[in-house]
Coordinates of C-alpha atoms in Angstrom, one line a residue:
M25 CA -17.8 -90.2 31.3
A26 CA -19.4 -92.7 28.9
R27 CA -17.5 -94.1 25.9
P28 CA -18.6 -92.6 22.6
R29 CA -20.9 -94.7 20.5
T30 CA -19.4 -96.8 17.7
P31 CA -21.0 -95.7 14.4
K32 CA -22.8 -98.6 12.6
T33 CA -20.7 -98.2 9.5
K34 CA -17.5 -98.5 11.5
A35 CA -18.8 -101.5 13.3
K36 CA -19.5 -103.2 9.9
V37 CA -15.9 -102.5 8.7
T38 CA -14.2 -103.7 11.8
G39 CA -16.4 -106.7 12.3
Q40 CA -17.9 -105.5 15.5
A41 CA -21.4 -105.5 14.0
A42 CA -21.2 -109.3 13.4
V43 CA -19.9 -110.0 16.8
R44 CA -22.5 -107.8 18.6
R45 CA -25.3 -108.3 16.1
K46 CA -28.2 -107.4 18.4
K47 CA -26.7 -104.2 19.6
F48 CA -26.2 -102.8 16.0
E49 CA -29.3 -104.2 14.3
E50 CA -31.6 -102.1 16.4
R51 CA -29.5 -98.9 16.1
A52 CA -31.1 -96.3 13.9
E53 CA -28.6 -94.0 12.2
P54 CA -29.0 -91.6 9.3
K55 CA -28.2 -93.2 6.0
I56 CA -25.5 -91.2 4.1
I57 CA -24.6 -93.0 0.9
D58 CA -22.3 -90.3 -0.5
P59 CA -18.6 -91.2 -0.1
L60 CA -16.0 -88.8 1.3
G61 CA -15.1 -87.7 -2.2
E62 CA -12.4 -85.4 -3.4
P63 CA -10.9 -82.7 -1.3
Y64 CA -12.5 -79.2 -1.3
A65 CA -11.1 -76.8 -4.0
W66 CA -9.6 -74.6 -1.3
I67 CA -7.5 -77.4 0.0
V68 CA -4.2 -77.1 -1.9
D69 CA -0.7 -78.6 -1.7
T70 CA 2.0 -76.0 -1.1
D71 CA 5.6 -76.2 0.0
K72 CA 4.5 -75.8 3.6
S73 CA 1.4 -78.1 3.5
K74 CA 0.5 -81.2 1.6
A75 CA -3.2 -81.1 2.7
R76 CA -4.5 -82.8 -0.5
E77 CA -2.0 -85.7 0.0
A78 CA -3.1 -85.9 3.6
W79 CA -6.8 -86.1 2.5
E80 CA -6.0 -89.1 0.3
I81 CA -4.1 -90.8 3.2
I82 CA -7.0 -90.3 5.5
R83 CA -9.5 -91.5 2.9
K84 CA -7.6 -94.7 2.4
E85 CA -6.8 -95.4 6.0
I86 CA -10.3 -94.7 7.4
P87 CA -12.7 -96.4 5.0
W88 CA -15.9 -95.7 6.9
L89 CA -15.8 -92.0 6.5
N90 CA -18.5 -90.4 4.3
S91 CA -19.6 -87.0 3.1
S92 CA -20.9 -85.9 6.5
H93 CA -17.2 -86.1 7.7
R94 CA -15.8 -83.7 5.1
I95 CA -15.2 -80.7 7.4
L96 CA -13.6 -82.8 10.0
V97 CA -11.4 -84.5 7.4
A98 CA -10.5 -81.0 6.0
E99 CA -9.3 -79.9 9.4
A100 CA -7.3 -83.1 10.0
S101 CA -5.8 -83.0 6.5
N102 CA -4.6 -79.5 7.0
I103 CA -2.7 -80.4 10.1
L104 CA -1.4 -83.7 8.8
G105 CA -0.4 -82.0 5.5
R106 CA 1.9 -79.6 7.5
M107 CA 3.5 -82.7 9.1
I108 CA 4.0 -84.4 5.8
A109 CA 5.6 -81.2 4.4
G110 CA 8.0 -81.0 7.3
A111 CA 6.6 -77.7 8.5
E112 CA 6.5 -76.7 12.1
V113 CA 3.5 -78.1 13.9
G114 CA 2.8 -77.0 17.4
V115 CA 1.6 -79.1 20.3
Q116 CA -1.9 -77.6 20.1
A117 CA -2.2 -78.6 16.4
M118 CA -1.0 -82.1 17.2
N119 CA -3.5 -82.4 20.0
L120 CA -6.3 -81.1 17.7
L121 CA -5.2 -83.8 15.1
R122 CA -5.4 -86.4 17.8
Q123 CA -8.9 -85.3 18.7
C124 CA -10.0 -85.3 15.1
L125 CA -8.7 -88.8 14.6
G126 CA -10.5 -89.9 17.8
Q127 CA -13.8 -88.4 16.6
M128 CA -13.4 -90.3 13.3
G129 CA -12.6 -93.5 15.1
A130 CA -9.1 -93.8 13.8
T131 CA -6.9 -94.0 17.0
P132 CA -5.2 -97.2 18.2
A133 CA -7.5 -97.2 21.2
D134 CA -10.5 -97.4 18.8
A135 CA -8.9 -100.2 16.9
S136 CA -8.3 -102.2 20.0
K137 CA -11.9 -101.6 21.2
A138 CA -13.0 -103.1 17.8
G139 CA -10.7 -106.1 18.2
A140 CA -8.5 -105.4 15.3
K141 CA -5.3 -107.5 14.9
P142 CA -2.1 -105.5 14.8
D143 CA -0.7 -107.5 11.9
G144 CA -4.0 -107.5 9.9
E145 CA -4.4 -111.2 10.5
S146 CA -7.9 -112.4 10.5
S147 CA -8.7 -115.0 13.1
E148 CA -11.7 -117.4 13.3
D149 CA -14.4 -116.7 15.8
P150 CA -14.0 -119.3 18.5
A151 CA -17.8 -119.4 19.0
A152 CA -18.4 -120.1 15.2
K153 CA -18.4 -123.9 15.8
Y154 CA -21.5 -123.6 17.9
F155 CA -23.5 -121.8 15.3
D156 CA -23.0 -124.0 12.2

């Protein structure tokens, strides 16, 4: 099975678009300028679920999400909100959360594919000296 395509926006955030410039220059993707925005009105924080808090966590930790991801983020924030509140979360819900995060490009495997450093340290491109 082929690996899923890296969205152009994610590639820009992670630096992959600069490293593999030709691959991403020619890629045509829909332009969605609306940000992720506030959670839906029906997403509420309760004693058993902190879904709105989870929405904010997802929005901050996955900056390339936009308005086209809102339903997926709602699903993920519902499950993550139950975890934050300390409610019982089953194996199926945990697996669904993992799948949602994978679809949003937010798993450690996705970060390693993009070349992210674990400590957030930025390193110079070793090939940069040849292009000055």
